[in-house]
CSV table of C-alpha atoms and ligand atoms in Angstrom, one decimal:
chain,number,residue,atom,x,y,z
A,68,UNK,CA,35.8,33.1,62.3
A,69,UNK,CA,39.5,32.5,62.3
A,70,UNK,CA,42.0,35.0,63.6
A,71,UNK,CA,43.7,35.7,60.4
A,72,UNK,CA,40.4,36.2,58.5
A,73,UNK,CA,39.3,38.5,61.4
A,74,UNK,CA,42.2,40.8,60.7
A,75,UNK,CA,42.8,41.6,57.1
A,76,UNK,CA,45.7,43.6,56.1
A,77,UNK,CA,47.8,42.9,59.2
A,78,UNK,CA,50.9,41.0,58.5
A,79,UNK,CA,53.2,40.0,61.5
A,80,UNK,CA,56.7,41.6,62.1
A,81,UNK,CA,59.8,40.5,60.5
A,82,UNK,CA,60.5,39.0,63.9
A,83,UNK,CA,58.1,36.5,63.2
A,84,UNK,CA,60.6,35.1,60.8
A,85,UNK,CA,63.0,32.4,61.8
A,86,UNK,CA,66.0,34.1,61.6
A,87,UNK,CA,67.9,35.3,64.3
A,88,UNK,CA,67.4,38.6,66.0
A,89,UNK,CA,71.3,38.9,67.1
A,90,UNK,CA,73.5,37.2,64.3
A,91,UNK,CA,76.7,38.1,66.2
A,92,UNK,CA,75.2,35.9,68.9
A,93,UNK,CA,74.5,32.9,66.5
A,94,UNK,CA,77.6,33.4,64.9
A,95,UNK,CA,79.6,32.8,68.2
A,96,UNK,CA,77.5,30.1,69.0
A,97,UNK,CA,78.1,28.7,65.3
A,98,UNK,CA,81.7,29.0,65.7
A,99,UNK,CA,81.7,27.2,68.8
A,100,UNK,CA,79.7,24.0,67.7
A,101,UNK,CA,82.0,23.8,64.8
A,102,UNK,CA,85.1,24.1,67.1
A,103,UNK,CA,83.3,21.3,69.4
A,104,UNK,CA,82.3,19.0,66.5
A,105,UNK,CA,86.2,19.3,65.1
A,106,UNK,CA,87.2,18.6,68.6
A,107,UNK,CA,84.9,15.4,68.7
A,108,UNK,CA,86.3,14.2,65.5
A,109,UNK,CA,90.0,15.0,66.6
A,110,UNK,CA,89.6,13.5,70.0
A,111,UNK,CA,87.9,10.6,69.1
A,112,UNK,CA,90.1,8.1,70.6
A,113,UNK,CA,90.2,9.2,73.9
A,114,UNK,CA,86.6,8.3,74.3
A,115,UNK,CA,84.8,4.8,74.6
A,116,UNK,CA,83.5,3.5,71.1
A,117,UNK,CA,80.2,3.3,72.4
A,118,UNK,CA,78.3,3.4,75.6
A,119,UNK,CA,75.0,2.4,77.0
A,120,UNK,CA,72.5,5.2,76.9
A,121,UNK,CA,71.5,5.3,80.8
A,122,UNK,CA,68.0,5.1,81.6
A,123,UNK,CA,68.0,8.7,83.3
A,124,UNK,CA,69.4,10.2,79.7
A,125,UNK,CA,66.7,8.5,77.9
A,126,UNK,CA,64.0,9.7,80.2
A,127,UNK,CA,64.8,12.9,80.8
A,128,UNK,CA,65.2,13.1,76.9
A,129,UNK,CA,61.4,12.7,76.3
A,130,UNK,CA,59.4,15.9,76.7
A,131,UNK,CA,56.1,17.0,74.9
A,132,UNK,CA,55.9,18.6,71.8
A,133,UNK,CA,57.6,22.0,72.7
A,134,UNK,CA,55.0,24.8,72.2
A,135,UNK,CA,57.6,27.9,73.1
A,136,UNK,CA,60.8,28.8,72.2
A,137,UNK,CA,64.0,28.1,73.9
A,138,UNK,CA,67.5,29.8,73.3
A,139,UNK,CA,69.5,28.1,70.7
A,140,UNK,CA,72.5,27.6,72.9
A,141,UNK,CA,70.0,25.5,75.6
A,142,UNK,CA,69.1,23.2,72.7
A,143,UNK,CA,72.7,22.8,71.9
A,144,UNK,CA,73.4,22.4,75.4
A,145,UNK,CA,71.0,19.4,75.4
A,146,UNK,CA,72.3,18.2,72.2
A,147,UNK,CA,76.0,18.0,73.8
A,148,UNK,CA,75.0,16.6,77.0
A,149,UNK,CA,72.4,13.7,76.2
A,150,UNK,CA,72.9,13.1,72.4
A,151,UNK,CA,76.5,13.5,71.1
A,152,UNK,CA,78.0,11.2,74.1
A,153,UNK,CA,75.4,8.4,73.0
A,154,UNK,CA,76.0,8.4,69.4
A,155,UNK,CA,76.7,4.9,67.2
A,156,UNK,CA,80.6,5.2,67.5
A,157,UNK,CA,81.4,4.5,64.0
A,158,UNK,CA,83.3,7.5,63.7
A,159,UNK,CA,85.6,6.0,66.5
A,160,UNK,CA,88.6,3.5,65.1
A,161,UNK,CA,87.3,0.7,67.4
A,162,UNK,CA,84.2,0.3,65.7
A,163,UNK,CA,84.0,-2.5,63.4
A,164,UNK,CA,80.9,-4.0,63.2
A,165,UNK,CA,78.3,-4.3,60.4
A,166,UNK,CA,79.6,-2.1,57.7
A,167,UNK,CA,79.8,1.4,58.6
A,168,UNK,CA,81.9,4.1,57.1
A,169,UNK,CA,83.8,6.9,59.8
A,170,UNK,CA,83.1,9.9,58.0
A,171,UNK,CA,85.5,12.9,57.2
A,172,UNK,CA,86.2,16.4,58.0
A,173,UNK,CA,85.6,17.4,54.6
A,174,UNK,CA,82.4,15.6,54.7
A,175,UNK,CA,81.6,17.5,57.9
A,176,UNK,CA,82.2,20.4,56.5
A,177,UNK,CA,80.3,20.1,53.3
A,178,UNK,CA,77.2,18.7,55.1
A,179,UNK,CA,77.0,22.2,56.7
A,180,UNK,CA,77.7,24.0,53.5
A,181,UNK,CA,74.9,21.9,51.9
A,182,UNK,CA,72.7,23.1,54.8
A,183,UNK,CA,73.2,26.7,54.5
A,184,UNK,CA,72.6,26.1,50.7
A,185,UNK,CA,69.7,24.2,51.5
A,186,UNK,CA,69.1,22.9,47.9
A,187,UNK,CA,66.2,20.8,46.5
A,188,UNK,CA,68.1,18.4,44.4
A,189,UNK,CA,65.0,16.9,42.7
A,190,UNK,CA,65.7,18.7,39.9
A,191,UNK,CA,65.4,22.1,38.2
A,192,UNK,CA,68.4,24.3,36.7
A,193,UNK,CA,71.0,25.1,39.5
A,194,UNK,CA,74.5,24.1,40.2
A,195,UNK,CA,74.2,21.8,42.9
A,196,UNK,CA,72.1,19.5,40.5
A,197,UNK,CA,75.6,19.8,38.0
A,198,UNK,CA,77.4,18.7,41.4
A,199,UNK,CA,75.4,15.6,41.3
A,200,UNK,CA,75.9,15.0,37.3
A,201,UNK,CA,79.8,15.2,38.2
A,202,UNK,CA,79.7,12.8,40.3
A,203,UNK,CA,77.9,10.6,38.3
A,204,UNK,CA,80.1,11.1,35.9
A,205,UNK,CA,83.2,10.3,37.6
A,206,UNK,CA,81.3,6.7,38.9
A,207,UNK,CA,80.7,6.1,35.1
A,208,UNK,CA,84.4,6.1,34.3
A,209,UNK,CA,85.2,4.3,37.4
A,210,UNK,CA,83.1,1.3,36.7
A,211,UNK,CA,84.1,1.3,33.1
A,212,UNK,CA,80.4,2.1,31.8
A,213,UNK,CA,79.5,3.7,28.4
A,214,UNK,CA,78.3,7.1,27.9
A,215,UNK,CA,74.5,7.4,28.2
A,216,UNK,CA,74.8,5.5,31.6
A,217,UNK,CA,73.0,7.3,34.3
A,218,UNK,CA,73.3,7.6,38.2
A,219,UNK,CA,71.5,8.7,40.9
A,220,UNK,CA,71.9,9.5,44.6
A,221,UNK,CA,69.5,7.4,46.9
A,222,UNK,CA,69.3,6.9,50.8
A,223,UNK,CA,71.4,3.9,50.4
A,224,UNK,CA,72.1,0.3,48.7
A,225,UNK,CA,69.0,-1.1,50.4
A,226,UNK,CA,66.9,1.6,48.3
A,227,UNK,CA,69.3,1.1,45.0
A,228,UNK,CA,68.7,-2.8,45.0
A,229,UNK,CA,64.9,-2.1,45.0
A,230,UNK,CA,65.2,0.7,42.5
A,231,UNK,CA,67.5,-1.7,40.2
A,232,UNK,CA,64.6,-4.5,40.6
A,233,UNK,CA,62.2,-2.1,39.4
A,234,UNK,CA,64.2,-1.1,36.3
A,235,UNK,CA,64.9,-4.6,35.3
A,236,UNK,CA,61.6,-5.5,35.7
A,237,UNK,CA,60.5,-2.5,33.6
A,238,UNK,CA,63.2,-3.3,30.9
A,239,UNK,CA,61.5,-6.8,30.9
A,240,UNK,CA,58.1,-6.3,30.6
A,241,UNK,CA,58.0,-2.9,28.6
A,242,UNK,CA,55.7,0.2,29.7
A,243,UNK,CA,52.7,-1.6,30.3
A,244,UNK,CA,54.0,-3.0,33.6
A,245,UNK,CA,53.9,1.0,35.0
A,246,UNK,CA,50.1,1.0,34.2
A,247,UNK,CA,48.8,-2.3,34.7
A,248,UNK,CA,51.2,-3.9,36.9
A,249,UNK,CA,52.6,-7.4,36.6
A,250,UNK,CA,49.5,-9.3,35.1
A,251,UNK,CA,50.1,-12.8,34.7
A,252,UNK,CA,53.9,-12.2,34.4
A,253,UNK,CA,56.0,-14.8,36.4
A,254,UNK,CA,59.3,-13.4,36.7
A,255,UNK,CA,62.2,-15.3,38.9
A,256,UNK,CA,65.3,-13.8,39.8
A,257,UNK,CA,68.7,-15.4,40.9
A,258,UNK,CA,71.0,-14.6,43.7
A,259,UNK,CA,73.3,-16.1,46.4
A,260,UNK,CA,72.4,-17.2,49.6
A,261,UNK,CA,75.0,-15.0,50.7
A,262,UNK,CA,73.2,-12.1,49.6
A,263,UNK,CA,72.1,-9.2,51.4
A,264,UNK,CA,68.4,-9.5,53.0
A,265,UNK,CA,67.2,-6.3,50.9
A,266,UNK,CA,67.5,-8.0,48.2
A,267,UNK,CA,64.6,-10.1,49.1
A,268,UNK,CA,63.1,-7.5,50.4
A,269,UNK,CA,63.5,-5.5,47.1
A,270,UNK,CA,61.3,-8.4,45.5
A,271,UNK,CA,58.7,-8.5,47.8
A,272,UNK,CA,58.6,-4.6,47.6
A,273,UNK,CA,58.6,-4.6,43.9
A,274,UNK,CA,55.5,-6.8,43.8
A,275,UNK,CA,57.3,-9.9,42.7
A,276,UNK,CA,57.2,-12.0,45.9
A,277,UNK,CA,60.2,-13.1,47.8
A,278,UNK,CA,59.3,-16.9,46.5
A,279,UNK,CA,60.6,-15.5,42.9
A,280,UNK,CA,64.2,-15.0,44.3
A,281,UNK,CA,66.0,-18.0,44.0
A,282,UNK,CA,68.9,-18.2,46.6
A,283,UNK,CA,71.4,-20.3,45.1
A,284,UNK,CA,74.0,-22.1,47.3
A,285,UNK,CA,77.7,-20.6,47.5
A,286,UNK,CA,81.0,-22.7,47.4
A,287,UNK,CA,83.3,-22.5,50.3
A,288,UNK,CA,84.4,-19.1,49.7
A,289,UNK,CA,81.0,-18.0,49.9
A,290,UNK,CA,80.7,-17.1,46.3
A,291,UNK,CA,77.5,-18.0,44.3
A,292,UNK,CA,77.6,-21.6,42.5
A,293,UNK,CA,77.3,-20.3,38.9
A,294,UNK,CA,76.7,-23.6,37.5
A,295,UNK,CA,73.8,-24.6,39.8
A,296,UNK,CA,72.4,-21.2,39.2
A,297,UNK,CA,72.5,-21.7,35.4
A,298,UNK,CA,70.9,-25.0,36.1
A,299,UNK,CA,67.9,-23.4,37.9
A,300,UNK,CA,67.1,-21.0,35.3
A,301,UNK,CA,66.9,-23.5,33.0
A,302,UNK,CA,64.7,-25.6,35.2
A,303,UNK,CA,62.4,-22.4,35.6
A,304,UNK,CA,62.3,-21.7,32.0
A,305,UNK,CA,61.3,-25.3,31.6
A,306,UNK,CA,58.5,-25.1,34.2
A,307,UNK,CA,57.0,-22.0,32.4
A,308,UNK,CA,58.5,-19.4,34.5
A,309,UNK,CA,60.1,-16.0,33.2
A,310,UNK,CA,63.6,-15.4,34.5
A,311,UNK,CA,64.7,-11.9,34.1
A,312,UNK,CA,67.4,-10.8,36.8
A,313,UNK,CA,70.7,-12.2,38.4
A,314,UNK,CA,71.8,-10.2,41.5
A,315,UNK,CA,75.5,-10.8,41.6
A,316,UNK,CA,77.5,-9.5,45.2
A,317,UNK,CA,80.4,-7.7,45.4
A,318,UNK,CA,81.3,-7.9,48.8
A,319,UNK,CA,78.9,-9.9,50.5
A,320,UNK,CA,77.7,-8.7,53.9
A,321,UNK,CA,78.7,-11.5,56.1
A,322,UNK,CA,82.0,-12.2,54.7
A,323,UNK,CA,83.1,-10.0,52.2
A,324,UNK,CA,82.9,-12.3,49.4
A,325,UNK,CA,83.0,-11.3,45.5
A,326,UNK,CA,81.1,-13.4,43.3
A,327,UNK,CA,82.5,-14.6,40.0
A,328,UNK,CA,81.3,-11.4,38.4
A,329,UNK,CA,82.7,-12.1,34.9
A,330,UNK,CA,81.1,-15.6,34.6
A,331,UNK,CA,77.7,-14.0,35.9
A,332,UNK,CA,78.0,-11.4,33.1
A,333,UNK,CA,78.5,-14.1,30.6
A,334,UNK,CA,75.8,-16.1,32.1
A,335,UNK,CA,73.5,-12.8,31.5
A,336,UNK,CA,74.3,-12.6,28.3
A,337,UNK,CA,73.4,-15.8,27.2
A,338,UNK,CA,70.4,-16.1,28.8
A,339,UNK,CA,69.3,-12.4,28.2
A,340,UNK,CA,68.8,-11.4,31.9
A,341,UNK,CA,69.6,-8.3,33.7
A,342,UNK,CA,72.8,-8.7,35.5
A,343,UNK,CA,72.7,-6.3,38.5
A,344,UNK,CA,75.5,-6.2,41.0
A,345,UNK,CA,75.0,-5.5,44.8
A,346,UNK,CA,78.2,-3.7,45.3
A,347,UNK,CA,77.0,-1.8,48.5
A,348,UNK,CA,80.5,-1.6,50.0
A,349,UNK,CA,82.8,-3.5,47.7
A,350,UNK,CA,82.3,-1.8,44.3
A,351,UNK,CA,84.5,1.1,45.6
A,352,UNK,CA,87.4,-1.4,45.7
A,353,UNK,CA,87.6,-0.3,41.9
A,354,UNK,CA,89.3,3.0,43.9
A,355,UNK,CA,92.0,0.5,44.6
A,356,UNK,CA,94.4,-1.0,42.0
A,357,UNK,CA,95.0,-4.1,44.3
A,358,UNK,CA,91.4,-4.7,45.0
A,359,UNK,CA,90.0,-3.8,41.3
A,360,UNK,CA,90.9,-7.2,39.5
A,361,UNK,CA,88.8,-9.0,42.0
A,362,UNK,CA,86.0,-7.2,40.7
A,363,UNK,CA,86.7,-8.0,37.3
A,364,UNK,CA,83.4,-8.5,35.3
A,365,UNK,CA,81.6,-5.6,37.2
A,366,UNK,CA,82.2,-3.3,34.4
A,367,UNK,CA,79.7,-5.4,32.4
A,368,UNK,CA,76.8,-5.1,34.7
A,369,UNK,CA,73.3,-3.6,33.6
A,370,UNK,CA,73.2,-1.5,36.9
A,371,UNK,CA,75.2,-1.6,40.2
A,372,UNK,CA,74.1,-0.4,43.5
A,373,UNK,CA,76.5,1.1,46.4
A,374,UNK,CA,77.3,3.1,49.4
A,375,UNK,CA,79.4,6.0,49.3
A,376,UNK,CA,78.7,6.0,53.3
A,377,UNK,CA,80.8,2.6,53.5
A,378,UNK,CA,84.2,2.2,52.5
A,379,UNK,CA,84.1,5.5,51.0
A,380,UNK,CA,83.9,7.3,53.9
A,381,UNK,CA,81.0,9.6,52.9
A,382,UNK,CA,78.8,11.1,55.8
A,383,UNK,CA,75.4,9.3,55.9
A,384,UNK,CA,73.6,8.8,53.8
A,385,UNK,CA,75.3,8.5,50.6
A,386,UNK,CA,73.7,5.5,48.6
A,387,UNK,CA,73.8,5.4,45.1
A,388,UNK,CA,72.9,3.5,41.7
A,389,UNK,CA,74.6,3.7,38.4
A,390,UNK,CA,72.4,2.0,35.2
A,391,UNK,CA,74.2,1.2,32.0
A,392,UNK,CA,71.4,2.3,30.1
A,393,UNK,CA,70.1,5.4,31.0
A,394,UNK,CA,67.2,5.5,29.0
A,395,UNK,CA,65.9,2.2,30.7
A,396,UNK,CA,66.6,3.8,33.7
A,397,UNK,CA,64.6,7.0,33.1
A,398,UNK,CA,61.6,5.1,31.3
A,399,UNK,CA,61.3,2.9,34.8
A,400,UNK,CA,60.7,6.5,37.1
A,401,UNK,CA,59.9,9.5,34.9
A,402,UNK,CA,56.1,10.5,34.6
A,403,UNK,CA,54.8,13.5,32.9
A,404,UNK,CA,53.0,15.5,35.4
A,405,UNK,CA,52.1,19.3,34.8
A,406,UNK,CA,53.7,20.7,37.9
A,407,UNK,CA,57.2,19.4,36.9
A,408,UNK,CA,57.0,20.9,33.1
A,409,UNK,CA,60.3,21.2,31.8
A,410,UNK,CA,61.4,24.3,29.9
A,411,UNK,CA,64.4,25.6,27.9
A,412,UNK,CA,65.4,28.3,30.1
A,413,UNK,CA,64.8,29.7,33.4
A,414,UNK,CA,64.7,27.8,36.6
A,415,UNK,CA,62.8,24.6,35.4
A,416,UNK,CA,65.3,23.8,32.4
A,417,UNK,CA,68.2,21.5,32.5
A,418,UNK,CA,66.1,18.2,31.9
A,419,UNK,CA,66.3,15.5,33.1
A,420,UNK,CA,66.4,15.8,36.6
A,421,UNK,CA,67.4,13.2,39.2
A,422,UNK,CA,63.6,12.9,40.3
A,423,UNK,CA,63.3,11.1,36.9
A,424,UNK,CA,65.7,8.5,37.8
A,425,UNK,CA,64.0,7.4,41.0
A,426,UNK,CA,61.0,7.5,43.3
A,427,UNK,CA,62.0,10.6,45.1
A,428,UNK,CA,61.1,14.2,44.3
A,429,UNK,CA,62.5,16.1,46.9
A,430,UNK,CA,66.2,15.4,47.4
A,431,UNK,CA,68.9,16.6,49.5
A,432,UNK,CA,72.4,17.7,48.4
A,433,UNK,CA,74.2,14.3,48.6
A,434,UNK,CA,76.4,15.0,46.2
A,435,UNK,CA,77.9,18.2,47.6
A,436,UNK,CA,79.5,15.8,50.8
A,437,UNK,CA,80.6,13.1,47.9
A,438,UNK,CA,82.1,15.8,45.7
A,439,UNK,CA,84.3,17.2,48.5
A,440,UNK,CA,85.4,13.9,49.6
A,441,UNK,CA,86.6,13.2,46.2
A,442,UNK,CA,88.0,16.4,45.6
A,443,UNK,CA,89.8,16.9,48.8
A,444,UNK,CA,91.3,13.3,49.5
A,445,UNK,CA,91.4,12.4,45.5
A,446,UNK,CA,90.6,8.7,44.2
A,447,UNK,CA,94.2,7.2,44.7
A,448,UNK,CA,94.4,8.1,48.6
A,449,UNK,CA,90.7,6.8,49.1
A,450,UNK,CA,91.9,3.4,47.1
A,451,UNK,CA,95.0,3.3,49.5
A,452,UNK,CA,92.9,3.8,52.2
A,453,UNK,CA,90.4,1.1,51.0
A,454,UNK,CA,93.4,-1.3,50.4
A,455,UNK,CA,94.8,-0.8,53.8
A,456,UNK,CA,91.4,-1.9,55.4
A,457,UNK,CA,92.4,-5.2,53.8
A,458,UNK,CA,95.7,-5.1,54.7
A,459,UNK,CA,94.3,-4.9,58.6
A,460,UNK,CA,91.8,-7.8,57.9
A,461,UNK,CA,94.8,-9.8,57.1
A,462,UNK,CA,97.0,-8.5,60.0
A,463,UNK,CA,94.1,-9.7,62.1
A,464,UNK,CA,93.5,-12.9,60.4
A,465,UNK,CA,97.2,-14.0,60.9
A,466,UNK,CA,96.9,-13.3,64.5
A,467,UNK,CA,94.0,-15.4,64.9
A,468,UNK,CA,95.2,-18.2,63.0
A,469,UNK,CA,98.2,-18.3,65.5
A,470,UNK,CA,96.0,-18.2,68.3
A,471,UNK,CA,94.8,-21.9,69.6
A,472,UNK,CA,92.1,-20.2,71.8
A,473,UNK,CA,90.3,-18.7,68.5
A,474,UNK,CA,89.2,-20.3,65.2
A,475,UNK,CA,88.6,-18.5,62.0
A,476,UNK,CA,85.1,-19.2,60.6
A,477,UNK,CA,85.6,-18.0,56.6
A,478,UNK,CA,88.3,-17.1,54.3
A,479,UNK,CA,89.4,-13.3,54.2
A,480,UNK,CA,88.8,-12.0,50.9
A,481,UNK,CA,88.8,-8.1,51.5
A,482,UNK,CA,88.4,-6.4,54.8
A,483,UNK,CA,85.9,-9.0,56.9
A,484,UNK,CA,87.2,-11.1,59.4
A,485,UNK,CA,84.9,-13.9,61.0
A,486,UNK,CA,86.0,-15.9,64.3
A,487,UNK,CA,85.0,-17.0,67.4
A,488,UNK,CA,86.4,-17.9,70.7
A,489,UNK,CA,86.7,-21.6,71.1
A,490,UNK,CA,84.5,-23.0,74.3
A,491,UNK,CA,81.7,-25.0,75.1
A,492,UNK,CA,78.3,-23.6,74.1
A,493,UNK,CA,80.4,-21.4,71.6
A,494,UNK,CA,77.2,-19.5,70.3
A,495,UNK,CA,75.9,-18.1,73.6
A,496,UNK,CA,79.4,-17.3,74.7
A,497,UNK,CA,80.5,-15.4,71.6
A,498,UNK,CA,77.5,-13.4,71.5
A,499,UNK,CA,78.2,-12.4,75.1
A,500,UNK,CA,82.0,-11.7,74.5
A,501,UNK,CA,80.7,-9.3,71.7
A,502,UNK,CA,78.3,-7.5,74.1
A,503,UNK,CA,81.1,-7.2,76.5
A,504,UNK,CA,82.9,-5.6,74.0
A,505,UNK,CA,80.6,-3.1,73.5
A,506,UNK,CA,79.9,-2.3,76.8
A,507,UNK,CA,83.4,-2.1,77.8
A,508,UNK,CA,83.9,0.5,75.1
A,509,UNK,CA,86.7,-1.0,73.6
A,510,UNK,CA,85.8,-2.2,70.2
A,511,UNK,CA,82.4,-2.9,68.3
A,512,UNK,CA,82.6,-5.6,66.1
A,513,UNK,CA,79.2,-7.3,65.3
A,514,UNK,CA,78.0,-11.1,65.0
A,515,UNK,CA,76.7,-13.3,62.1
A,516,UNK,CA,76.3,-17.1,61.7
A,517,UNK,CA,78.4,-18.8,59.5
A,518,UNK,CA,77.2,-22.4,58.8
A,519,UNK,CA,75.1,-22.4,62.3
A,520,UNK,CA,78.0,-20.9,64.1
A,521,UNK,CA,78.2,-17.5,65.5
A,522,UNK,CA,81.0,-15.4,64.3
A,523,UNK,CA,82.6,-12.6,65.7
A,524,UNK,CA,82.5,-10.3,63.0
A,525,UNK,CA,85.1,-7.5,62.4
A,526,UNK,CA,84.8,-5.3,59.1
A,527,UNK,CA,87.5,-3.2,59.2
A,528,UNK,CA,85.9,-0.1,57.2
A,529,UNK,CA,86.9,3.0,58.9
A,530,UNK,CA,89.7,4.9,57.9
A,531,UNK,CA,90.9,5.4,61.3
A,532,UNK,CA,91.3,2.0,62.5
A,533,UNK,CA,95.0,0.6,63.4
A,534,UNK,CA,96.3,-2.3,64.5
A,535,UNK,CA,96.1,-1.1,67.7
A,536,UNK,CA,92.5,-1.2,67.7
A,537,UNK,CA,92.9,-4.7,66.2
A,538,UNK,CA,94.9,-5.5,69.0
A,539,UNK,CA,93.2,-4.2,71.7
A,540,UNK,CA,89.9,-6.3,70.4
A,541,UNK,CA,91.8,-9.0,70.2
A,542,UNK,CA,93.3,-9.0,73.5
A,543,UNK,CA,89.9,-8.3,75.1
A,544,UNK,CA,88.3,-11.3,73.3
A,545,UNK,CA,90.4,-13.3,74.8
A,546,UNK,CA,89.9,-11.7,78.4
A,547,UNK,CA,86.2,-11.7,78.2
A,548,UNK,CA,86.2,-15.1,76.7
A,549,UNK,CA,88.3,-16.6,79.7
A,550,UNK,CA,86.2,-14.7,82.5
A,551,UNK,CA,82.8,-15.9,80.5
A,552,UNK,CA,84.1,-19.5,80.5
A,553,UNK,CA,85.4,-19.3,84.4
A,554,UNK,CA,81.9,-17.7,85.3
A,555,UNK,CA,80.2,-20.6,83.8
A,556,UNK,CA,82.7,-23.5,85.3
B,680,LIG,C1,75.3,-2.4,53.8
B,680,LIG,C2,74.5,-3.1,52.7
B,680,LIG,C3,73.5,-3.4,52.1
B,680,LIG,C4,72.6,-2.4,52.7
B,680,LIG,O1,72.8,-1.0,52.3
B,680,LIG,P1,72.1,0.4,53.3
B,680,LIG,O2,73.2,1.5,52.7
B,680,LIG,O3,72.3,0.0,54.7
B,680,LIG,O4,70.9,0.4,52.5
B,680,LIG,C5,73.2,-4.2,51.2
B,680,LIG,N1,74.0,-5.1,50.6
B,680,LIG,C6,75.1,-4.9,51.3
B,680,LIG,C7,76.1,-6.1,50.7
B,680,LIG,C8,75.8,-4.4,52.0
B,680,LIG,O5,76.8,-4.3,53.0
């Protein structure tokens, strides 16, 4: 007999809740944590971008499941000593690798507030859902989508792209695909060789298979070749396949190239295909009057995936999917189950719910940090910040073009600069230079392959990055490059 059954009627006292015994003590500690985090951001420039985790820190951090309680102050001490110093580094202005947003103080504080409310934003009738609806409406206006469009927060663009493939699949095959699967359908989709890897993964996860994604070659500016894409669609139709989806890129991950979105939209209209845009980081360029014209045609898409956590600087994670026809979106995910019954009043009201627009049921309050960010800084200032990252990339491009020891490897469309240090065995040496940069704590670019050549890839995404950070990175590349070459000689 279990302990509980053996002692009917005994309920442990309120001291068994997880609330603190001494609120004053926890309040003081909480205020210190907040101060420490504000200092962490305010003084970020005084620290290295990144530092390797010492073996001792890694091993001492590993402990068995704690059975007994610890003081919150002690747990916080471990955070301060072993976690915070060894974070990714994307808060730092010297971080210029991959595509990482820097976060903001408004977002930091909003995360704390969201944690206090601990809202489950899967659905139901409460104001946090209205906050998400407000952001959906702002995005709809920003992208020039019609009323009736729908949107939903998700983890990131990888998830949003997968969901878009599912919406397009459901739109093509009708409700039956949700019950019986693909059957004999031979769906094919089209994108550029420069598309992000998660697009092929989305095809895989949606049960369509990676092979059903035609990766069409791109021109010298890394934009998909629309004529070749069109020809491939015709050929596939002639071969008895069923083209259903084109995925354009608004800011490719390698070089920041933007496909000719208007041409892709026209092609999709003519061929009656779903037009999805992976705008992971580039779509928010719509906030900038200088960049928006490069994205012409975006407003004609059937769906757009993007991240607020990249150029939008919202704290991780804050991905988003916007769908032109909200009914098609909802028809892909909504499911009638008894425990999610909708009512006309009470907490079970206010349908449809976010859980009708994606695979997640329980969901955090991603909308709040996004709403705070948009409200606090305003769309125009965010747009100016985004445009500034592109100006900084042009600044770096000009410096590289004027430096004979360096070579540009791709045109700079937006905020991404790909280049390398010229030398023998350049791929290996440039990879070492990037690792040297990381370990030096000066700057953190990443790498990519462009036409078989390993590029040092600088993506200026962080709103804190300035010319001084680019200068420091530039000088260090020359210094580390020279040292590597000298060592090899
Ligand atoms: C970052 C990125 C993705 C993936 O987005 P996540 O938020 O990391 O899932 C997809 N496509 C492009 C172009 C990206 O830059």
